[in-house]
C-alpha atoms as a printed R data frame, in Angstrom:
    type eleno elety resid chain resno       x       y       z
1   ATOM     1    CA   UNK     A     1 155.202   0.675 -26.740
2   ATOM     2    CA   UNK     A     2 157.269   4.061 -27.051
3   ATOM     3    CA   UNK     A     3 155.802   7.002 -25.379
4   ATOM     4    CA   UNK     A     4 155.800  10.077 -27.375
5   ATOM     5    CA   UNK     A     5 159.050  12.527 -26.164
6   ATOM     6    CA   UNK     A     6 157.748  15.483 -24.084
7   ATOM     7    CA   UNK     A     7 158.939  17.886 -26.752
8   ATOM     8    CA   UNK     A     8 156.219  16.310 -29.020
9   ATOM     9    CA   UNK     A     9 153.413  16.486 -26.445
10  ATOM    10    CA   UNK     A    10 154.040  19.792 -25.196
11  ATOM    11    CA   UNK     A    11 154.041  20.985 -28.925
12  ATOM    12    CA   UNK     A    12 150.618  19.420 -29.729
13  ATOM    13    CA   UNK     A    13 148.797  21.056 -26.369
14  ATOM    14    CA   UNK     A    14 150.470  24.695 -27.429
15  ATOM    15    CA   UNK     A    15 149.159  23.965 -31.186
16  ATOM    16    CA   UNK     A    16 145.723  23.276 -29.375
17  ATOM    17    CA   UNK     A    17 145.503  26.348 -27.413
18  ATOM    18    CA   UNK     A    18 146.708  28.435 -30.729
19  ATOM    19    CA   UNK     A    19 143.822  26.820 -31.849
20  ATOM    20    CA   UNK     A    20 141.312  27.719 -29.602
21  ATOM    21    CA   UNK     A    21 142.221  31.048 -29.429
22  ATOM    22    CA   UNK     A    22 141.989  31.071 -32.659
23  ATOM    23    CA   UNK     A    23 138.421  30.175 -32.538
24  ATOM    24    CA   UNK     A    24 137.160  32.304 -29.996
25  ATOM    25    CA   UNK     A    25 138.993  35.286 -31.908
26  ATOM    26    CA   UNK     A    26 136.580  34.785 -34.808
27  ATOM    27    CA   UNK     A    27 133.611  34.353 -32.549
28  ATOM    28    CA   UNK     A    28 134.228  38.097 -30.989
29  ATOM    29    CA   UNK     A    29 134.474  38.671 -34.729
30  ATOM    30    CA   UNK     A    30 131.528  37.604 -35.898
31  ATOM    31    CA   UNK     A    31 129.651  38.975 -32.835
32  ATOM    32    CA   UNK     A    32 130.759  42.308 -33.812
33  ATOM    33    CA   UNK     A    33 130.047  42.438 -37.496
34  ATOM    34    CA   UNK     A    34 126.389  41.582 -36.177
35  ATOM    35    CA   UNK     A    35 126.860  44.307 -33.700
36  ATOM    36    CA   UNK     A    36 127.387  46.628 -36.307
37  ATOM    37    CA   UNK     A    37 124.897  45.516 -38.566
38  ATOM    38    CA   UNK     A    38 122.192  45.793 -36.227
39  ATOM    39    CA   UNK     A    39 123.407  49.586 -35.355
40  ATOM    40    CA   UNK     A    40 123.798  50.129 -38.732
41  ATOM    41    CA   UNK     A    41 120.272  49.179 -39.576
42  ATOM    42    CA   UNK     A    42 119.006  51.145 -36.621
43  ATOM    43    CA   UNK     A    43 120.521  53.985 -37.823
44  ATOM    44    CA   UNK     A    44 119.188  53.866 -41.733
45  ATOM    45    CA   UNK     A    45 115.426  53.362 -39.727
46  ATOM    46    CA   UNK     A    46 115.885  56.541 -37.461
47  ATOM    47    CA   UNK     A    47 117.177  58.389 -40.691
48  ATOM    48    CA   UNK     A    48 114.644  57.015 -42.898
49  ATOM    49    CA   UNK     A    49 111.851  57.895 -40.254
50  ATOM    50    CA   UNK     A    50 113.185  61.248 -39.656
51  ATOM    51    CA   UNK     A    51 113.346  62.120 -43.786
52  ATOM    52    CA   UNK     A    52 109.864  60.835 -44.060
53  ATOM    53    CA   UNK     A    53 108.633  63.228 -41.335
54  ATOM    54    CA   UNK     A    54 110.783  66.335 -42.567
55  ATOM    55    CA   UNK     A    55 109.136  65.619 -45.944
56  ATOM    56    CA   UNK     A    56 105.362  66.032 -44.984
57  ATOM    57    CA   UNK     A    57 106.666  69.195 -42.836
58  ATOM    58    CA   UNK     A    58 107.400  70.951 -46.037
59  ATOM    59    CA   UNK     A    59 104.250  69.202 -47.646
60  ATOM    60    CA   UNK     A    60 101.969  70.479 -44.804
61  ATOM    61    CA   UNK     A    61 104.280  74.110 -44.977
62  ATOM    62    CA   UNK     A    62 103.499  74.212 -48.730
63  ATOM    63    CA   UNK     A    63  99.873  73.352 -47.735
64  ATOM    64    CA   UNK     A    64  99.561  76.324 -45.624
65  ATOM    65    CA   UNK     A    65 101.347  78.664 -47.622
66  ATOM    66    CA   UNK     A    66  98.995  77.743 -50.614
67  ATOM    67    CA   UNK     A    67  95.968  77.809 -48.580
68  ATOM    68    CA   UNK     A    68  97.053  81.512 -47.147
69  ATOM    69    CA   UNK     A    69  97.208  82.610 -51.280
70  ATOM    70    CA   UNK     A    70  94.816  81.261 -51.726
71  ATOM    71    CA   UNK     A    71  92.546  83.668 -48.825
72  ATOM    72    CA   UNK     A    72  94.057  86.816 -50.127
73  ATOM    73    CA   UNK     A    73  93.541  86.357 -53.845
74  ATOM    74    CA   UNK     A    74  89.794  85.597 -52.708
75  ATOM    75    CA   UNK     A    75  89.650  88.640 -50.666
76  ATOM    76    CA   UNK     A    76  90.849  90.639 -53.010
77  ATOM    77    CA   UNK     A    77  88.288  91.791 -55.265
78  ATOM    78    CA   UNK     A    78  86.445  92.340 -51.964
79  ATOM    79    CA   UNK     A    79  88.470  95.487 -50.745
80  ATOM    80    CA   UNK     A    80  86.980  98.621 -51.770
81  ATOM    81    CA   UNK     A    81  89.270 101.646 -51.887
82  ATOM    82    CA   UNK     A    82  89.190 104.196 -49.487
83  ATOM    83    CA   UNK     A    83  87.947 107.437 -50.476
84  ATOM    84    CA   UNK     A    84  90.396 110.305 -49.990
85  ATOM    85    CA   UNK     A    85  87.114 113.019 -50.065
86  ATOM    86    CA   UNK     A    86  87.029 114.313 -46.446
87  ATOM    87    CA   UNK     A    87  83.193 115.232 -45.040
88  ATOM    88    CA   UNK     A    88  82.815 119.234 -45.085
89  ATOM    89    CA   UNK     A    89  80.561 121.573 -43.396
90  ATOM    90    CA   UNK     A    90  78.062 124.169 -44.814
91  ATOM    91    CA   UNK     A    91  79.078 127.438 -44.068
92  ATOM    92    CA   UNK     A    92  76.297 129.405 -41.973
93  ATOM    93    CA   UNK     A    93  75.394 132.597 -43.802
94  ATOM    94    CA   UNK     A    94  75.411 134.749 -41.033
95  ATOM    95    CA   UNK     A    95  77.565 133.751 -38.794
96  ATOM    96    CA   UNK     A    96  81.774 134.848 -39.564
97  ATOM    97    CA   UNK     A    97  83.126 131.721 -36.991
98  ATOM    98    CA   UNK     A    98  82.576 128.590 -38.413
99  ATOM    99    CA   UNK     A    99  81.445 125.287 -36.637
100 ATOM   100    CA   UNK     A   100  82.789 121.922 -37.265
101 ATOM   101    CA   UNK     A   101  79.639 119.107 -38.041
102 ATOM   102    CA   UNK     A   102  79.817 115.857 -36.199
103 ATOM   103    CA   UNK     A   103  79.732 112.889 -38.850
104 ATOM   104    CA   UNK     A   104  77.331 110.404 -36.981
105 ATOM   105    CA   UNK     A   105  77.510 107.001 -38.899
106 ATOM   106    CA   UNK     A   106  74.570 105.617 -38.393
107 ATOM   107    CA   UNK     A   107  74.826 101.846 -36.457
108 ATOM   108    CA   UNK     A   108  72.473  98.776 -36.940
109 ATOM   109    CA   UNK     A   109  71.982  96.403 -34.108
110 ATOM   110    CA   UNK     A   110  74.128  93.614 -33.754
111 ATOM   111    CA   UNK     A   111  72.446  89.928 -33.407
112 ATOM   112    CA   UNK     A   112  73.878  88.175 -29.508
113 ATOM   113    CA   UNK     A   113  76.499  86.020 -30.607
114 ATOM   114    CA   UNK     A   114  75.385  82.475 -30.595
115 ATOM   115    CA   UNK     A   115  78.235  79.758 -28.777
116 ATOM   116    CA   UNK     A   116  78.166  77.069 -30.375
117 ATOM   117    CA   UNK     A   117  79.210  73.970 -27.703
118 ATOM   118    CA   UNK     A   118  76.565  75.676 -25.612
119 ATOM   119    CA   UNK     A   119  73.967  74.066 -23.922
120 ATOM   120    CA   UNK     A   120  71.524  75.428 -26.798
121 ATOM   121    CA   UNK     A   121  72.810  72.308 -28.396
122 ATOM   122    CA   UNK     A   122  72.376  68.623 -27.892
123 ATOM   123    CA   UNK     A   123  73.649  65.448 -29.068
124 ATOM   124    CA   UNK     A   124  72.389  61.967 -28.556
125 ATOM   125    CA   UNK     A   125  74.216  59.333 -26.020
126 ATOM   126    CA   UNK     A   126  77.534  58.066 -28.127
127 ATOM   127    CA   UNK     A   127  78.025  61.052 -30.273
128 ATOM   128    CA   UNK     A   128  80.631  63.882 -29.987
129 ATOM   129    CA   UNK     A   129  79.342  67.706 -30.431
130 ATOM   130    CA   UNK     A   130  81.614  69.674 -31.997
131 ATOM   131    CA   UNK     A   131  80.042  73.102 -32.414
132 ATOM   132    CA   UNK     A   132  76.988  72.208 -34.146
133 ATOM   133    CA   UNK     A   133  77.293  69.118 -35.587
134 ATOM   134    CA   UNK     A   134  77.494  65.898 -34.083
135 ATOM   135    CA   UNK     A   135  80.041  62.780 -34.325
136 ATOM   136    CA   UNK     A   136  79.960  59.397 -34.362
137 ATOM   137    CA   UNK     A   137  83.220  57.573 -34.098
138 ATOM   138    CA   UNK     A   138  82.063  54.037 -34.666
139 ATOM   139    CA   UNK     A   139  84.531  50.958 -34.170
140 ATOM   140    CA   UNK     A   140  82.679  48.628 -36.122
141 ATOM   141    CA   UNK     A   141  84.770  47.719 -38.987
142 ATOM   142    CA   UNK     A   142  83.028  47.699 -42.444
143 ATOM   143    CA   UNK     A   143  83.079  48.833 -46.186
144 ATOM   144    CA   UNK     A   144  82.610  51.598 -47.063
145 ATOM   145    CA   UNK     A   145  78.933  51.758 -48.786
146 ATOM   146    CA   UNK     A   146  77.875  49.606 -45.326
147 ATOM   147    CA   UNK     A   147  79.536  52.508 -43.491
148 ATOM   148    CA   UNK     A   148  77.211  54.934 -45.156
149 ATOM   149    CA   UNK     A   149  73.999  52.904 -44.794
150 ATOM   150    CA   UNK     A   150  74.941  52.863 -41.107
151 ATOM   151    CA   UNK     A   151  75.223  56.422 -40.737
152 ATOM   152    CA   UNK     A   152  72.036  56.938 -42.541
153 ATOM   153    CA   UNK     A   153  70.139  54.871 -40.965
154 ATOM   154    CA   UNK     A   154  71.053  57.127 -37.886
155 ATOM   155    CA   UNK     A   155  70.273  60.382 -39.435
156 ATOM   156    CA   UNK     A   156  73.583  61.531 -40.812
157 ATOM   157    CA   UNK     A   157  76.110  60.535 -43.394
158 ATOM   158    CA   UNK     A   158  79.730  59.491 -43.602
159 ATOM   159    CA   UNK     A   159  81.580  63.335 -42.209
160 ATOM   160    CA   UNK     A   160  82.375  66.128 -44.675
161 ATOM   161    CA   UNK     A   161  85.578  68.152 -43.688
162 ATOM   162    CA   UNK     A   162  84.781  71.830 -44.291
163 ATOM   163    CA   UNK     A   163  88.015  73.101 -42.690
164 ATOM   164    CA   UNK     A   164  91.017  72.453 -40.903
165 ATOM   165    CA   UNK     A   165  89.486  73.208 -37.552
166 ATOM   166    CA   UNK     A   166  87.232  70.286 -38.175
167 ATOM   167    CA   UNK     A   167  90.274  68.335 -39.452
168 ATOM   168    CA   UNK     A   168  92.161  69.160 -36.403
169 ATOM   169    CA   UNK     A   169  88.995  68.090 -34.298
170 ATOM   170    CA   UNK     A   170  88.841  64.531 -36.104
171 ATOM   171    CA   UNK     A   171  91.939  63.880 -35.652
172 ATOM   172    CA   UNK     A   172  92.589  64.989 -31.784
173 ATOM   173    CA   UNK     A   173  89.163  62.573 -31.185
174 ATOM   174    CA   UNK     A   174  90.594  59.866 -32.943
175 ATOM   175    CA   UNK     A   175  93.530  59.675 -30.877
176 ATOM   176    CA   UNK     A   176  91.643  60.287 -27.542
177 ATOM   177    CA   UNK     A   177  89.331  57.315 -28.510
178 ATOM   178    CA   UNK     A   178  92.163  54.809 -29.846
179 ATOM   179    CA   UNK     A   179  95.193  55.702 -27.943
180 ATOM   180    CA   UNK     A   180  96.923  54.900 -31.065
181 ATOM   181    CA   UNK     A   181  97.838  56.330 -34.831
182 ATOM   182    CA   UNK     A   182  97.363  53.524 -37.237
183 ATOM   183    CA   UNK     A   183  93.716  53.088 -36.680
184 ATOM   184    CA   UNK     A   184  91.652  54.439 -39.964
185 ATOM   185    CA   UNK     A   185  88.302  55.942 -39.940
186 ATOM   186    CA   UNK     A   186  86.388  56.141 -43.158
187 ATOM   187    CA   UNK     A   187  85.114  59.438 -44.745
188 ATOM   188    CA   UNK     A   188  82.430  60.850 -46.900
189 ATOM   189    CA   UNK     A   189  84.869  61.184 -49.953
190 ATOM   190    CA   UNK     A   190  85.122  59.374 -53.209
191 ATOM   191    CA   UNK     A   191  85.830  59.242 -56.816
192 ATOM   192    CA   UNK     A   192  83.960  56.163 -57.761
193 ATOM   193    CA   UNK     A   193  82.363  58.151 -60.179
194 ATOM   194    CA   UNK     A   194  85.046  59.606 -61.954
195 ATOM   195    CA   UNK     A   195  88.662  58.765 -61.125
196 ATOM   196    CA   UNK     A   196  90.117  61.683 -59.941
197 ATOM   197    CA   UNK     A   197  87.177  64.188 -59.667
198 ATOM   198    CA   UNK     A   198  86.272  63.577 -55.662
199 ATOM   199    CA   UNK     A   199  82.849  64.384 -54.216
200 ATOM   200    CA   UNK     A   200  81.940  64.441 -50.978
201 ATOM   201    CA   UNK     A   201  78.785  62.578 -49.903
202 ATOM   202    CA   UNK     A   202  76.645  65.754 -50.542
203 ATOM   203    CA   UNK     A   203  77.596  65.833 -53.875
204 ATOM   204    CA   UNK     A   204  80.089  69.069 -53.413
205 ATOM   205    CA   UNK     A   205  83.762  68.618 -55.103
206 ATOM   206    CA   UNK     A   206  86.833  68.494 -53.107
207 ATOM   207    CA   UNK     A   207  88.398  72.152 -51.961
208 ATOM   208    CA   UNK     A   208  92.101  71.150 -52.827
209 ATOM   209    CA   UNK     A   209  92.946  73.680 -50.025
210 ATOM   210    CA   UNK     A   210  90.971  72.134 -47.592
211 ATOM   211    CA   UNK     A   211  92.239  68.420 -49.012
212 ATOM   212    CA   UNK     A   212  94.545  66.747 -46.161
213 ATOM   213    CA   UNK     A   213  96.212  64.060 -47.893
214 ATOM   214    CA   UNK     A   214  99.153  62.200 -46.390
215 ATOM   215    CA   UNK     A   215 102.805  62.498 -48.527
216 ATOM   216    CA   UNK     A   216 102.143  60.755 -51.895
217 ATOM   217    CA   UNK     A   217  98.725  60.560 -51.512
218 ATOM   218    CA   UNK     A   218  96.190  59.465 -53.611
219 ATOM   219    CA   UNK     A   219  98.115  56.878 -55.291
220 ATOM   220    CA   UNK     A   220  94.775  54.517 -56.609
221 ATOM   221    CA   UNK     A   221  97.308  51.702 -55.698
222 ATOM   222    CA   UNK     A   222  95.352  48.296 -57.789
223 ATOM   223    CA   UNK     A   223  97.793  45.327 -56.283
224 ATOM   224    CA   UNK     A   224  95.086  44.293 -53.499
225 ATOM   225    CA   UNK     A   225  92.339  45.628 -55.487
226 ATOM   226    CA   UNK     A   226  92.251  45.578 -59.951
227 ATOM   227    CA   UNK     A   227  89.514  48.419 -59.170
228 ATOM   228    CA   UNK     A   228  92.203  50.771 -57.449
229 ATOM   229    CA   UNK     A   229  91.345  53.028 -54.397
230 ATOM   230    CA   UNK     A   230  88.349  54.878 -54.658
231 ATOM   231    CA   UNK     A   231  87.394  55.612 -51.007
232 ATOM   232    CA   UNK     A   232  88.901  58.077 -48.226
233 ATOM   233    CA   UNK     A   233  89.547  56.872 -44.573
234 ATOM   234    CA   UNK     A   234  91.815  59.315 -42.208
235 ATOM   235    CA   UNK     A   235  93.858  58.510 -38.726
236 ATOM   236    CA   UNK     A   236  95.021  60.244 -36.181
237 ATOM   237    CA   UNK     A   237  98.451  62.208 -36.261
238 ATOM   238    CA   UNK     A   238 101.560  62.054 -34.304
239 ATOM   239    CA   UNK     A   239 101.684  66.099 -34.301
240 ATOM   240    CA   UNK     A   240  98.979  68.453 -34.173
241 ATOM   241    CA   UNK     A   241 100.550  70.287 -36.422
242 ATOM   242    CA   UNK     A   242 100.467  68.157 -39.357
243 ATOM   243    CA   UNK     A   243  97.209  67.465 -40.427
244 ATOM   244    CA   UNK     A   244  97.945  65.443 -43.277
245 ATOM   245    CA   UNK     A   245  95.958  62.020 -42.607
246 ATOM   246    CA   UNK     A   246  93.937  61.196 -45.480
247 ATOM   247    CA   UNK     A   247  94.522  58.116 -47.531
248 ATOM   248    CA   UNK     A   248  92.737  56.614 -50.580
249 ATOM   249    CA   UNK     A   249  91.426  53.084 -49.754
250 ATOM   250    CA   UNK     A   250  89.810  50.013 -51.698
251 ATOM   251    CA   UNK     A   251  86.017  50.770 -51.278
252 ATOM   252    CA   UNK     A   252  85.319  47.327 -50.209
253 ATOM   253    CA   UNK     A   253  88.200  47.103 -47.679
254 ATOM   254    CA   UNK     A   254  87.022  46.638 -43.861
255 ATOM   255    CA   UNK     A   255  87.750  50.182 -41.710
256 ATOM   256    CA   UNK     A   256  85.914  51.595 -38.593
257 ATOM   257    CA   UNK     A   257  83.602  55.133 -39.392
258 ATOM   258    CA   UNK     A   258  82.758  58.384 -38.741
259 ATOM   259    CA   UNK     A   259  79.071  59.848 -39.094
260 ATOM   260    CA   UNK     A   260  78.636  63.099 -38.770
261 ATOM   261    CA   UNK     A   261  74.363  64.942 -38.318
262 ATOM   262    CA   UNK     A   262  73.318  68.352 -37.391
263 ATOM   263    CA   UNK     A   263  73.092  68.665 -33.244
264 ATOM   264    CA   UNK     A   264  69.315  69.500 -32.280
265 ATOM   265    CA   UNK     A   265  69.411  73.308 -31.010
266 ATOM   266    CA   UNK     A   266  67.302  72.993 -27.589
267 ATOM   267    CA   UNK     A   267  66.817  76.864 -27.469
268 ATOM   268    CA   UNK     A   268  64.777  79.334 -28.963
269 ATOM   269    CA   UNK     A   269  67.070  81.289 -30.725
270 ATOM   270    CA   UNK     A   270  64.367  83.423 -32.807
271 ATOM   271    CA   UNK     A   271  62.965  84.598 -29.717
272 ATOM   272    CA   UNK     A   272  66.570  85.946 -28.066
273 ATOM   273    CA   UNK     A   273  67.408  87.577 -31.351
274 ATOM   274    CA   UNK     A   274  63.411  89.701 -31.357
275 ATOM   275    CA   UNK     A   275  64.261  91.103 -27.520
276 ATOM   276    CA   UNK     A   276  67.482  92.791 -28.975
């Protein structure tokens, strides 16, 4: 048997090693297309994120802006124009020099200011006083009519928001107690009623300038529920200054609570108020 001529051999190993080169060449290839797909997608999330979050800045700017328009043209009719008629003095009939009166507005009392997260007030083991109210931040998750009948049953109701003080409070404890942002609390808001016309659990209808709802929010979305979202349930915030948190829920969906009862005032205030 003929052995192939060195020409031929030395041909076929340079062919191989084109080859492999070859190869490896479209392996660094392919590992940097992936490369910079995975940057790529990186980069849409950060931008995506960051658009999100400069969108409920203007929300919550809007928010404020309304809510401050909403002050003055409240206040408004409230301002009573100054009079421009300055005080005189009767002239003395026999004296020529005459003496300027002193105006002495006559003053009322003022009432000793009462602190509110004093010791005058006093909340039972588990709850949170926050001026004076107390809060129950309950991590038992439930619907939300169970919710309710929980807080109830305790003295209290699901919490009403009356300002953004209260909002800001909520949502500072929230974080304190969780450590995290996506855990929801329910509230004492609803429009199972009437879609669209919310009520607190006293019966009182939504201030829309005291209404904290996240971007896009209420949306009623039906896809995991054919009766919408009728309920309110809240979170914490990643900045204080957005207070946006609210989102409408399913009523029978499963979230943790907060109940919210008037904090029993351990001092006499009737009697500090007579010795003024």
């Amino acid at each position: 048997m003929m052995s192939r001529p060195q020409k031929y051999i030395e041909g076929e190993a340079l062919h191989s090693q084109r080859e492999k080169s070859n190869n490896a060449l479209k392996l660094r290839v392919a590992v940097l297309v992936v490369c910079v797909l995975l940057v790529s997608a990186l980069v849409v999330t950060y931008l995506l994120f960051e658009f999100l979050k400069t969108r409920e800045m203007l929300r919550n700017l809007e928010l404020k802006q309304k809510n401050v328009k909403g002050d003055v043209t409240e206040r408004l009719p409230e301002i009573k124009p100054c009079s421009t008629v300055q005080p005189t003095c009767p002239e003395p009939e026999v004296k020529i020099i005459t003496q300027p009166c002193n105006i002495i507005q006559p003053t009322t009392p003022q009432p000793t200011e009462i602190t509110t997260n004093d010791p005058c007030y006093k909340c039972e083991d588990g709850w949170n006083q926050h001026g004076e109210n107390c809060y129950y931040f309950s991590t038992r998750k439930s619907s939300w009519n169970a919710s309710r009948t929980v807080c109830r049953t305790q003295g209290g109701d699901l919490v009403k928001i009356d300002s953004s003080e209260e909002q800001s409070f909520l949502t500072t404890t929230i974080q304190q107690i969780t450590g995290r942002y996506e855990i929801y609390f329910w509230i004492g808001l609803t429009d199972s009623a009437e879609e669209g016309k919310w009520l607190w659990v006293d019966g009182s209808i939504l201030n829309e300038r005291l209404a904290f709802w996240y971007f896009q929010e209420p949306d009623d979305w039906t896809e995991e529920d054919s009766d919408g979202e009728d309920c309110v349930r809240m979170r914490a915030v990643y900045d204080l200054h957005y207070l946006s948190t609210w989102f409408d829920k399913s009523c029978k969906a499963y979230e943790r609570s907060i109940c919210e009862k008037p904090a029993e005032a351990v001092c006499d205030f009737t009697s500090v108020l007579e010795q003024q």
